[in-house]
Amino acid sequence: MNVTSFPTCVRRLKSTHLGRKEKLLAGGDLGRWCGVGLPGQELVWSWVARSGAGVELPGRDLWVLILGKNPTEHQIGIPEFKYVGNMHGNEVVGRVLLLQLIDYLTRGYLKDQLVTRLLNSTRVHILVSMNPDGFESSNRDCMYSQGRFNKNGVDLNRNFPDAFSKESGTREMEVRAIIDWLKTESFVLSANLHGGAVVASYPYDNSNKGAELKGGSSITPDNDVFVHLAKTYSYTHTLMHKGDQCYDSKDFTDGITNGYNWYPLPGGMQDYNYVWGQCLEITLELSCCKFPNESELPGFWDANRDALLAYMQQVHLGVKGQVLDADGKPVQNSLVEVEGRPNLCPFRTDSNGEYYRLLLPGNYTFKVTYPGHRVLMETLAVPYGPASFSALSHDFRLERDAATTPSPGNTHPPESCTSSQVWESLEGHSPGLVSWGGTFVLVLQAACSTMLL
């Protein structure tokens, strides 16, 4: 359907947050077709899972909206981005902001240059509420309202597999849905929205006091990129960069913090995204009060609007492209490693042979490995991609290794980073790391994380 504008779908919440109407499919059933989309395109919603699966009472569905020039499927060279809100059901500001962001993006397409370039160059996934059951049970207390946990009384941001802990356990349905979702979409960049403080927090959230622990912080191999991402949000936000917004919170320099330096958090979402999803995710704490008065909502939108857009634009940092074999065909599960960045699970190409590496401007040496082919080493000069809404595009072309004849059963590396592989790679320099999952993707979901704040 061709339309000249992107109208919103208006429905009233069953338990309307702050007693007001919210535009765009609010409530536990966030996801009915609106019948329109970006001009010439469809508005695509996708069902993730039912939050109460396996329990006596039916749970609420998790829905994700996909926006972009081609929302129905991935396009080669177009990065996948996601926002996730309301992981803790009583932290409601992120939920409202994401609903407003959807409205802003759809109304601004072909009218606002920034919005138009973003949606033409990026496939955007928005999961407004990861914990709709918690939201429906929440009340209006500023800090101590019920609703943080899901229907089973579990904190979803302590329930993910953790690279720094051997502890296992039952994964909640919402968590399993996110894990599966990450195996179906090749997400590049993400943020999850929380409340209870005003700060941008970045991985790692946990540590086992190995080599990653430096000066009280648990540092990733991509720490420079994470700091840049966190500062992009905090300095574009009207107040966050000032670092002292909440009377009962610590003073955060530049409005950012390493997650572990703030407080250790096992089983968190952002670490899982980074270690096993190849997706750089940060946690955005957006309000001192978790359930503020409705009169404050316009101010929250004004404070966060430009930061939400600027952060999305950072999906174009670094380098992107495909790895091609000796016959010029894209290859899946080729290792694409950057010198000096020993990721716990090496980044691999997806089913399209694509890779995305978020990097700040500079010169980087890449090592590309694929069985039956020579190891390729190339140094690339990386510009600042967000300015042009595109990372540097570069394909790696491999040459066959005449000395190696791969057998039919060993044509490429394993499809995912397994627990044993992580333990083997870390033993000796970081004594206690575990790994789960792989890296596959779907068409609509998202993820989130944070603490008792």
CSV table of C-alpha atoms in Angstrom, one decimal:
chain,number,residue,atom,x,y,z
A,1,MET,CA,0.0,0.0,0.0
A,2,ASN,CA,1.4,3.4,-1.0
A,3,VAL,CA,0.9,6.1,1.5
A,4,THR,CA,2.3,9.5,1.8
A,5,SER,CA,2.6,9.4,5.6
A,6,PHE,CA,2.9,6.7,8.3
A,7,PRO,CA,-0.2,7.0,10.5
A,8,THR,CA,-0.1,5.6,14.0
A,9,CYS,CA,-2.4,2.9,15.3
A,10,VAL,CA,-4.1,4.0,18.5
A,11,ARG,CA,-5.3,1.6,21.1
A,12,ARG,CA,-6.0,2.0,24.9
A,13,LEU,CA,-3.9,0.0,27.3
A,14,LYS,CA,-5.8,-2.5,29.4
A,15,SER,CA,-3.8,-1.1,32.3
A,16,THR,CA,-2.8,2.2,30.8
A,17,HIS,CA,0.5,3.5,32.0
A,18,LEU,CA,-0.1,6.6,34.0
A,19,GLY,CA,-3.7,6.7,33.0
A,20,ARG,CA,-3.2,8.1,29.6
A,21,LYS,CA,-3.6,6.9,26.0
A,22,GLU,CA,-0.5,5.7,24.4
A,23,LYS,CA,-0.2,5.7,20.6
A,24,LEU,CA,0.9,2.6,18.7
A,25,LEU,CA,-0.3,-0.7,20.0
A,26,ALA,CA,0.2,-0.5,23.7
A,27,GLY,CA,-0.6,-3.2,26.3
A,28,GLY,CA,-0.1,-6.9,26.5
A,29,ASP,CA,-1.1,-7.5,22.9
A,30,LEU,CA,1.5,-5.2,21.3
A,31,GLY,CA,1.2,-6.4,17.8
A,32,ARG,CA,-1.8,-6.1,15.5
A,33,TRP,CA,-1.3,-5.3,11.9
A,34,CYS,CA,-2.0,-1.6,11.2
A,35,GLY,CA,-2.3,-2.2,7.5
A,36,VAL,CA,0.2,0.5,6.5
A,37,GLY,CA,3.9,1.1,6.6
A,38,LEU,CA,6.6,3.3,5.3
A,39,PRO,CA,5.7,4.8,2.0
A,40,GLY,CA,5.5,1.9,-0.4
A,41,GLN,CA,6.4,-0.6,2.3
A,42,GLU,CA,4.6,-2.7,4.9
A,43,LEU,CA,4.5,-2.2,8.7
A,44,VAL,CA,5.8,-5.5,10.0
A,45,TRP,CA,5.2,-7.0,13.4
A,46,SER,CA,6.5,-10.4,14.4
A,47,TRP,CA,5.5,-12.7,17.2
A,48,VAL,CA,8.3,-13.8,19.5
A,49,ALA,CA,6.7,-16.0,22.1
A,50,ARG,CA,4.1,-16.2,24.8
A,51,SER,CA,5.4,-15.1,28.1
A,52,GLY,CA,3.3,-17.5,30.1
A,53,ALA,CA,4.1,-20.6,28.1
A,54,GLY,CA,3.9,-23.7,30.2
A,55,VAL,CA,2.1,-22.1,33.1
A,56,GLU,CA,-1.6,-22.5,34.0
A,57,LEU,CA,-2.7,-19.0,33.1
A,58,PRO,CA,-2.0,-17.9,29.5
A,59,GLY,CA,0.8,-15.3,29.3
A,60,ARG,CA,1.0,-12.2,27.1
A,61,ASP,CA,2.7,-12.3,23.7
A,62,LEU,CA,6.1,-10.6,23.0
A,63,TRP,CA,5.9,-8.5,19.8
A,64,VAL,CA,8.6,-6.7,17.9
A,65,LEU,CA,8.2,-4.1,15.3
A,66,ILE,CA,10.6,-4.0,12.3
A,67,LEU,CA,11.1,-0.7,10.4
A,68,GLY,CA,13.2,-0.2,7.4
A,69,LYS,CA,13.1,0.1,3.6
A,70,ASN,CA,12.8,-3.7,3.4
A,71,PRO,CA,11.4,-4.7,6.8
A,72,THR,CA,10.3,-8.2,5.8
A,73,GLU,CA,13.7,-9.7,5.3
A,74,HIS,CA,17.4,-9.0,5.8
A,75,GLN,CA,19.2,-7.3,2.9
A,76,ILE,CA,22.9,-7.8,2.4
A,77,GLY,CA,24.9,-4.8,3.5
A,78,ILE,CA,22.0,-3.4,5.7
A,79,PRO,CA,22.9,-3.8,9.4
A,80,GLU,CA,20.3,-5.0,12.0
A,81,PHE,CA,19.7,-2.8,15.0
A,82,LYS,CA,17.4,-3.3,18.0
A,83,TYR,CA,16.0,-1.5,21.0
A,84,VAL,CA,14.4,-3.5,23.9
A,85,GLY,CA,12.3,-2.0,26.7
A,86,ASN,CA,10.5,-2.9,29.9
A,87,MET,CA,12.7,-6.0,30.8
A,88,HIS,CA,11.8,-5.1,34.3
A,89,GLY,CA,8.0,-4.6,34.2
A,90,ASN,CA,7.9,-1.8,36.7
A,91,GLU,CA,10.5,0.3,34.8
A,92,VAL,CA,8.1,2.0,32.4
A,93,VAL,CA,9.9,5.0,30.9
A,94,GLY,CA,11.7,3.0,28.2
A,95,ARG,CA,8.4,1.4,27.2
A,96,VAL,CA,6.8,4.8,26.6
A,97,LEU,CA,9.9,6.2,24.9
A,98,LEU,CA,10.0,3.3,22.4
A,99,LEU,CA,6.3,3.7,21.6
A,100,GLN,CA,7.0,7.4,21.0
A,101,LEU,CA,10.1,6.6,18.9
A,102,ILE,CA,8.0,4.3,16.6
A,103,ASP,CA,5.6,7.2,16.1
A,104,TYR,CA,8.4,9.6,15.5
A,105,LEU,CA,10.2,7.4,12.9
A,106,THR,CA,7.0,6.5,11.0
A,107,ARG,CA,5.8,10.0,10.8
A,108,GLY,CA,9.2,11.4,9.9
A,109,TYR,CA,10.0,9.0,7.1
A,110,LEU,CA,10.5,11.0,3.8
A,111,LYS,CA,9.9,14.2,5.7
A,112,ASP,CA,12.9,14.3,8.1
A,113,GLN,CA,16.3,13.8,6.5
A,114,LEU,CA,17.9,12.0,9.5
A,115,VAL,CA,14.9,9.6,10.0
A,116,THR,CA,14.8,8.9,6.2
A,117,ARG,CA,18.5,8.1,6.0
A,118,LEU,CA,18.4,6.0,9.1
A,119,LEU,CA,15.5,3.8,7.9
A,120,ASN,CA,16.9,3.6,4.3
A,121,SER,CA,20.3,2.3,5.6
A,122,THR,CA,19.2,0.2,8.7
A,123,ARG,CA,16.7,-2.5,9.6
A,124,VAL,CA,15.4,-1.4,13.0
A,125,HIS,CA,13.7,-3.9,15.5
A,126,ILE,CA,11.8,-2.5,18.5
A,127,LEU,CA,10.6,-4.8,21.3
A,128,VAL,CA,8.6,-2.4,23.4
A,129,SER,CA,8.1,-4.7,26.3
A,130,MET,CA,10.1,-7.8,27.1
A,131,ASN,CA,8.2,-8.4,30.3
A,132,PRO,CA,4.5,-7.6,29.7
A,133,ASP,CA,3.3,-9.8,32.6
A,134,GLY,CA,5.5,-7.8,35.0
A,135,PHE,CA,4.2,-4.5,33.6
A,136,GLU,CA,0.6,-5.5,34.0
A,137,SER,CA,1.2,-6.3,37.7
A,138,SER,CA,3.2,-3.2,38.5
A,139,ASN,CA,2.0,-0.2,40.5
A,140,ARG,CA,3.0,3.4,40.7
A,141,ASP,CA,5.6,3.4,43.4
A,142,CYS,CA,8.6,5.4,42.3
A,143,MET,CA,11.3,2.9,43.3
A,144,TYR,CA,9.8,-0.1,45.0
A,145,SER,CA,6.8,-1.1,43.0
A,146,GLN,CA,6.0,-4.7,42.3
A,147,GLY,CA,6.3,-5.9,38.7
A,148,ARG,CA,10.1,-6.1,38.3
A,149,PHE,CA,10.0,-9.9,37.9
A,150,ASN,CA,8.1,-11.9,35.4
A,151,LYS,CA,5.0,-14.1,36.1
A,152,ASN,CA,7.2,-16.8,37.7
A,153,GLY,CA,8.9,-14.3,40.1
A,154,VAL,CA,12.2,-14.3,38.2
A,155,ASP,CA,14.5,-11.4,37.4
A,156,LEU,CA,15.0,-11.7,33.6
A,157,ASN,CA,18.2,-9.8,33.8
A,158,ARG,CA,19.8,-12.5,36.0
A,159,ASN,CA,18.6,-15.4,34.0
A,160,PHE,CA,20.8,-15.5,30.9
A,161,PRO,CA,23.8,-17.9,30.5
A,162,ASP,CA,26.9,-16.1,31.9
A,163,ALA,CA,30.4,-16.4,30.5
A,164,PHE,CA,31.9,-15.8,33.9
A,165,SER,CA,29.8,-18.3,35.9
A,166,LYS,CA,29.3,-22.1,35.7
A,167,GLU,CA,25.9,-21.7,37.3
A,168,SER,CA,23.1,-23.1,35.1
A,169,GLY,CA,19.4,-23.3,35.6
A,170,THR,CA,16.0,-23.0,34.0
A,171,ARG,CA,15.8,-20.3,31.4
A,172,GLU,CA,12.5,-18.3,31.5
A,173,MET,CA,10.4,-18.3,28.4
A,174,GLU,CA,11.2,-14.6,27.8
A,175,VAL,CA,14.9,-15.3,28.0
A,176,ARG,CA,14.7,-18.4,25.8
A,177,ALA,CA,12.8,-16.3,23.2
A,178,ILE,CA,15.6,-13.7,23.2
A,179,ILE,CA,18.3,-16.4,22.9
A,180,ASP,CA,16.5,-17.9,20.0
A,181,TRP,CA,15.9,-14.5,18.4
A,182,LEU,CA,19.6,-13.8,18.4
A,183,LYS,CA,20.1,-17.0,16.4
A,184,THR,CA,17.7,-15.8,13.7
A,185,GLU,CA,18.9,-12.2,13.1
A,186,SER,CA,22.5,-11.0,12.8
A,187,PHE,CA,22.2,-8.0,15.1
A,188,VAL,CA,25.1,-5.6,15.1
A,189,LEU,CA,24.1,-3.0,17.7
A,190,SER,CA,21.5,-2.9,20.5
A,191,ALA,CA,20.4,-1.1,23.7
A,192,ASN,CA,18.1,-2.1,26.4
A,193,LEU,CA,16.1,0.5,28.3
A,194,HIS,CA,15.7,0.5,32.1
A,195,GLY,CA,15.0,2.9,35.0
A,196,GLY,CA,16.2,3.7,38.5
A,197,ALA,CA,19.3,5.7,37.5
A,198,VAL,CA,20.4,8.0,34.7
A,199,VAL,CA,23.5,6.4,33.1
A,200,ALA,CA,24.7,4.4,30.1
A,201,SER,CA,26.3,1.1,31.3
A,202,TYR,CA,28.4,-1.1,29.1
A,203,PRO,CA,29.9,-4.6,29.3
A,204,TYR,CA,31.2,-6.6,31.0
A,205,ASP,CA,28.6,-6.8,33.8
A,206,ASN,CA,30.4,-9.7,35.4
A,207,SER,CA,33.9,-11.1,36.0
A,208,ASN,CA,35.7,-14.0,37.6
A,209,LYS,CA,38.7,-11.8,38.4
A,210,GLY,CA,40.7,-13.0,35.4
A,211,ALA,CA,42.5,-11.0,32.8
A,212,GLU,CA,39.4,-9.0,31.9
A,213,LEU,CA,39.4,-7.3,35.4
A,214,LYS,CA,41.4,-4.0,35.2
A,215,GLY,CA,41.2,-1.3,37.8
A,216,GLY,CA,37.9,-2.4,39.2
A,217,SER,CA,36.3,-2.7,35.7
A,218,SER,CA,35.6,-5.8,33.7
A,219,ILE,CA,37.0,-4.8,30.3
A,220,THR,CA,35.9,-6.3,26.9
A,221,PRO,CA,38.3,-6.5,23.9
A,222,ASP,CA,36.1,-3.8,22.3
A,223,ASN,CA,36.2,-1.4,25.3
A,224,ASP,CA,37.0,1.6,23.2
A,225,VAL,CA,34.0,1.1,21.1
A,226,PHE,CA,31.7,0.5,24.1
A,227,VAL,CA,32.9,3.7,25.8
A,228,HIS,CA,32.3,5.6,22.5
A,229,LEU,CA,28.8,4.1,22.3
A,230,ALA,CA,27.9,5.0,25.9
A,231,LYS,CA,29.3,8.5,25.5
A,232,THR,CA,27.4,9.0,22.2
A,233,TYR,CA,24.2,8.5,24.2
A,234,SER,CA,25.1,10.3,27.3
A,235,TYR,CA,26.4,13.4,25.6
A,236,THR,CA,23.5,13.6,23.1
A,237,HIS,CA,21.1,13.2,26.0
A,238,THR,CA,20.3,16.6,27.5
A,239,LEU,CA,21.4,15.7,31.1
A,240,MET,CA,22.9,12.3,31.3
A,241,HIS,CA,26.5,13.4,30.7
A,242,LYS,CA,26.4,15.6,33.8
A,243,GLY,CA,26.6,12.4,35.8
A,244,ASP,CA,24.8,13.3,39.0
A,245,GLN,CA,21.1,13.1,38.3
A,246,CYS,CA,19.7,11.0,41.1
A,247,TYR,CA,20.0,11.8,44.8
A,248,ASP,CA,20.5,8.2,45.8
A,249,SER,CA,22.9,7.2,43.0
A,250,LYS,CA,26.6,7.5,42.6
A,251,ASP,CA,28.2,10.2,40.5
A,252,PHE,CA,28.9,8.7,37.0
A,253,THR,CA,31.7,10.5,35.2
A,254,ASP,CA,30.5,11.5,31.7
A,255,GLY,CA,27.2,9.8,32.6
A,256,ILE,CA,28.6,6.3,31.7
A,257,THR,CA,29.9,3.3,33.7
A,258,ASN,CA,31.4,-0.1,33.2
A,259,GLY,CA,28.7,-2.5,34.3
A,260,TYR,CA,30.9,-4.5,36.7
A,261,ASN,CA,32.5,-1.3,38.1
A,262,TRP,CA,29.0,-0.2,39.1
A,263,TYR,CA,28.0,-3.6,40.6
A,264,PRO,CA,28.6,-7.2,39.5
A,265,LEU,CA,25.7,-8.6,37.6
A,266,PRO,CA,25.6,-12.3,36.7
A,267,GLY,CA,23.3,-13.6,34.0
A,268,GLY,CA,22.8,-10.3,32.4
A,269,MET,CA,21.5,-9.6,28.9
A,270,GLN,CA,24.1,-7.3,27.5
A,271,ASP,CA,27.0,-9.6,28.2
A,272,TYR,CA,25.1,-12.4,26.5
A,273,ASN,CA,24.4,-10.3,23.4
A,274,TYR,CA,28.1,-9.4,23.1
A,275,VAL,CA,29.7,-12.8,23.9
A,276,TRP,CA,27.5,-15.1,22.0
A,277,GLY,CA,25.4,-12.9,19.7
A,278,GLN,CA,28.2,-10.8,18.2
A,279,CYS,CA,25.9,-7.8,19.0
A,280,LEU,CA,27.3,-4.9,21.0
A,281,GLU,CA,24.7,-3.9,23.5
A,282,ILE,CA,24.6,-1.3,26.3
A,283,THR,CA,22.1,-0.7,29.0
A,284,LEU,CA,20.4,2.7,29.2
A,285,GLU,CA,19.1,3.8,32.6
A,286,LEU,CA,16.8,6.6,31.8
A,287,SER,CA,15.0,7.9,34.9
A,288,CYS,CA,15.6,8.2,38.7
A,289,CYS,CA,12.0,7.2,39.3
A,290,LYS,CA,11.0,3.9,37.8
A,291,PHE,CA,7.3,4.8,37.5
A,292,PRO,CA,7.2,8.6,37.2
A,293,ASN,CA,4.1,10.8,37.0
A,294,GLU,CA,2.6,11.2,33.6
A,295,SER,CA,3.3,14.9,33.6
A,296,GLU,CA,7.0,14.1,33.3
A,297,LEU,CA,6.7,12.1,30.1
A,298,PRO,CA,7.1,14.9,27.6
A,299,GLY,CA,10.3,15.9,29.3
A,300,PHE,CA,11.7,12.4,29.1
A,301,TRP,CA,11.0,12.3,25.4
A,302,ASP,CA,12.7,15.7,24.9
A,303,ALA,CA,15.7,14.6,26.9
A,304,ASN,CA,16.1,11.2,25.0
A,305,ARG,CA,14.9,11.8,21.5
A,306,ASP,CA,18.1,12.9,19.9
A,307,ALA,CA,20.2,10.4,21.9
A,308,LEU,CA,18.0,7.5,20.7
A,309,LEU,CA,18.5,8.6,17.1
A,310,ALA,CA,22.3,9.2,17.5
A,311,TYR,CA,22.8,5.9,19.1
A,312,MET,CA,21.0,4.1,16.2
A,313,GLN,CA,23.3,5.8,13.8
A,314,GLN,CA,26.3,4.2,15.4
A,315,VAL,CA,25.4,0.9,13.8
A,316,HIS,CA,27.4,2.2,10.9
A,317,LEU,CA,30.7,2.3,12.7
A,318,GLY,CA,33.6,0.2,11.4
A,319,VAL,CA,33.6,-2.4,8.5
A,320,LYS,CA,31.1,-4.6,6.8
A,321,GLY,CA,31.2,-7.0,3.9
A,322,GLN,CA,31.3,-10.7,2.9
A,323,VAL,CA,33.9,-13.4,3.0
A,324,LEU,CA,34.1,-15.2,-0.4
A,325,ASP,CA,35.8,-18.5,-1.1
A,326,ALA,CA,38.2,-19.3,-4.0
A,327,ASP,CA,35.1,-19.7,-6.3
A,328,GLY,CA,33.8,-16.3,-5.3
A,329,LYS,CA,30.9,-17.8,-3.2
A,330,PRO,CA,30.0,-16.3,0.2
A,331,VAL,CA,30.9,-18.7,3.1
A,332,GLN,CA,29.2,-19.1,6.4
A,333,ASN,CA,31.1,-19.5,9.7
A,334,SER,CA,34.4,-18.0,8.5
A,335,LEU,CA,36.3,-16.5,11.4
A,336,VAL,CA,36.8,-12.7,11.0
A,337,GLU,CA,39.2,-11.6,13.8
A,338,VAL,CA,40.7,-8.2,14.4
A,339,GLU,CA,44.3,-8.1,15.7
A,340,GLY,CA,44.4,-7.1,19.4
A,341,ARG,CA,40.8,-7.9,20.0
A,342,PRO,CA,40.6,-11.5,21.3
A,343,ASN,CA,36.9,-12.0,21.6
A,344,LEU,CA,35.8,-14.9,23.8
A,345,CYS,CA,33.8,-16.2,20.9
A,346,PRO,CA,35.4,-15.1,17.6
A,347,PHE,CA,33.2,-13.2,15.3
A,348,ARG,CA,31.9,-15.4,12.3
A,349,THR,CA,30.2,-14.8,9.1
A,350,ASP,CA,26.5,-15.4,8.9
A,351,SER,CA,24.4,-17.5,6.5
A,352,ASN,CA,25.0,-14.8,3.8
A,353,GLY,CA,28.8,-14.9,4.3
A,354,GLU,CA,28.4,-11.4,5.9
A,355,TYR,CA,30.4,-9.9,8.8
A,356,TYR,CA,30.0,-6.6,10.7
A,357,ARG,CA,32.7,-5.2,13.0
A,358,LEU,CA,32.0,-2.0,14.9
A,359,LEU,CA,35.3,-0.1,15.1
A,360,LEU,CA,36.4,3.4,15.7
A,361,PRO,CA,38.3,5.2,12.9
A,362,GLY,CA,41.9,3.9,12.5
A,363,ASN,CA,44.0,1.2,10.9
A,364,TYR,CA,43.1,-2.4,11.7
A,365,THR,CA,44.6,-5.8,10.7
A,366,PHE,CA,42.1,-8.5,10.0
A,367,LYS,CA,42.7,-12.2,10.1
A,368,VAL,CA,40.2,-14.3,8.1
A,369,THR,CA,40.2,-18.1,8.4
A,370,TYR,CA,38.2,-20.7,6.5
A,371,PRO,CA,39.1,-24.4,6.1
A,372,GLY,CA,40.7,-25.4,2.8
A,373,HIS,CA,41.8,-21.8,2.2
A,374,ARG,CA,44.9,-19.8,3.1
A,375,VAL,CA,44.7,-17.6,6.1
A,376,LEU,CA,44.1,-14.0,4.9
A,377,MET,CA,45.7,-11.0,6.6
A,378,GLU,CA,44.6,-7.6,5.5
A,379,THR,CA,45.1,-4.1,7.0
A,380,LEU,CA,42.2,-1.6,6.4
A,381,ALA,CA,41.9,2.1,7.1
A,382,VAL,CA,38.5,2.6,8.7
A,383,PRO,CA,36.8,5.9,8.4
A,384,TYR,CA,33.9,7.2,10.6
A,385,GLY,CA,30.9,5.5,9.0
A,386,PRO,CA,28.0,7.1,10.8
A,387,ALA,CA,28.6,10.4,9.0
A,388,SER,CA,27.7,8.7,5.7
A,389,PHE,CA,25.3,6.2,7.2
A,390,SER,CA,27.5,3.3,6.0
A,391,ALA,CA,30.4,1.4,7.5
A,392,LEU,CA,33.4,0.8,5.2
A,393,SER,CA,32.3,-1.9,2.8
A,394,HIS,CA,35.0,-4.5,2.1
A,395,ASP,CA,34.8,-8.1,0.9
A,396,PHE,CA,37.6,-10.6,1.9
A,397,ARG,CA,38.5,-12.9,-1.0
A,398,LEU,CA,40.2,-16.1,0.0
A,399,GLU,CA,42.6,-18.3,-2.0
A,400,ARG,CA,42.4,-22.1,-1.9
A,401,ASP,CA,45.2,-23.8,0.0
A,402,ALA,CA,46.7,-26.4,-2.3
A,403,ALA,CA,48.1,-28.3,0.6
A,404,THR,CA,44.6,-28.8,2.1
A,405,THR,CA,41.8,-30.9,0.8
A,406,PRO,CA,38.8,-30.4,3.1
A,407,SER,CA,36.7,-33.5,3.6
A,408,PRO,CA,32.9,-33.3,3.0
A,409,GLY,CA,32.3,-33.5,6.7
A,410,ASN,CA,34.8,-30.7,7.6
A,411,THR,CA,34.1,-27.9,5.2
A,412,HIS,CA,33.8,-25.1,7.7
A,413,PRO,CA,34.2,-24.4,11.4
A,414,PRO,CA,31.6,-25.2,14.0
A,415,GLU,CA,28.4,-23.1,13.7
A,416,SER,CA,28.6,-21.6,17.1
A,417,CYS,CA,30.9,-20.9,20.1
A,418,THR,CA,30.2,-23.8,22.5
A,419,SER,CA,30.8,-23.9,26.2
A,420,SER,CA,33.8,-26.2,25.9
A,421,GLN,CA,35.4,-23.9,23.3
A,422,VAL,CA,35.0,-20.9,25.6
A,423,TRP,CA,36.5,-22.7,28.6
A,424,GLU,CA,39.4,-24.0,26.5
A,425,SER,CA,40.2,-20.6,25.1
A,426,LEU,CA,40.1,-18.9,28.5
A,427,GLU,CA,41.7,-21.4,30.7
A,428,GLY,CA,45.1,-20.2,31.7
A,429,HIS,CA,44.3,-16.5,31.7
A,430,SER,CA,40.8,-16.3,33.1
A,431,PRO,CA,39.9,-19.2,35.3
A,432,GLY,CA,36.2,-19.5,35.2
A,433,LEU,CA,34.3,-18.8,32.0
A,434,VAL,CA,31.4,-20.6,30.5
A,435,SER,CA,29.5,-20.3,27.2
A,436,TRP,CA,26.2,-21.1,25.7
A,437,GLY,CA,24.2,-20.7,22.6
A,438,GLY,CA,25.3,-19.7,19.1
A,439,THR,CA,24.4,-16.9,16.8
A,440,PHE,CA,21.2,-17.3,14.8
A,441,VAL,CA,18.4,-14.9,14.0
A,442,LEU,CA,14.7,-14.4,13.4
A,443,VAL,CA,12.5,-11.5,12.1
A,444,LEU,CA,11.4,-9.7,15.3
A,445,GLN,CA,12.5,-9.6,18.9
A,446,ALA,CA,14.9,-7.9,21.2
A,447,ALA,CA,16.8,-7.9,24.4
A,448,CYS,CA,17.4,-6.0,27.6
A,449,SER,CA,19.2,-5.8,30.9
A,450,THR,CA,19.9,-4.0,34.3
A,451,MET,CA,20.0,-4.3,38.1
A,452,LEU,CA,17.6,-3.7,41.0
A,453,LEU,CA,17.6,-0.1,39.7
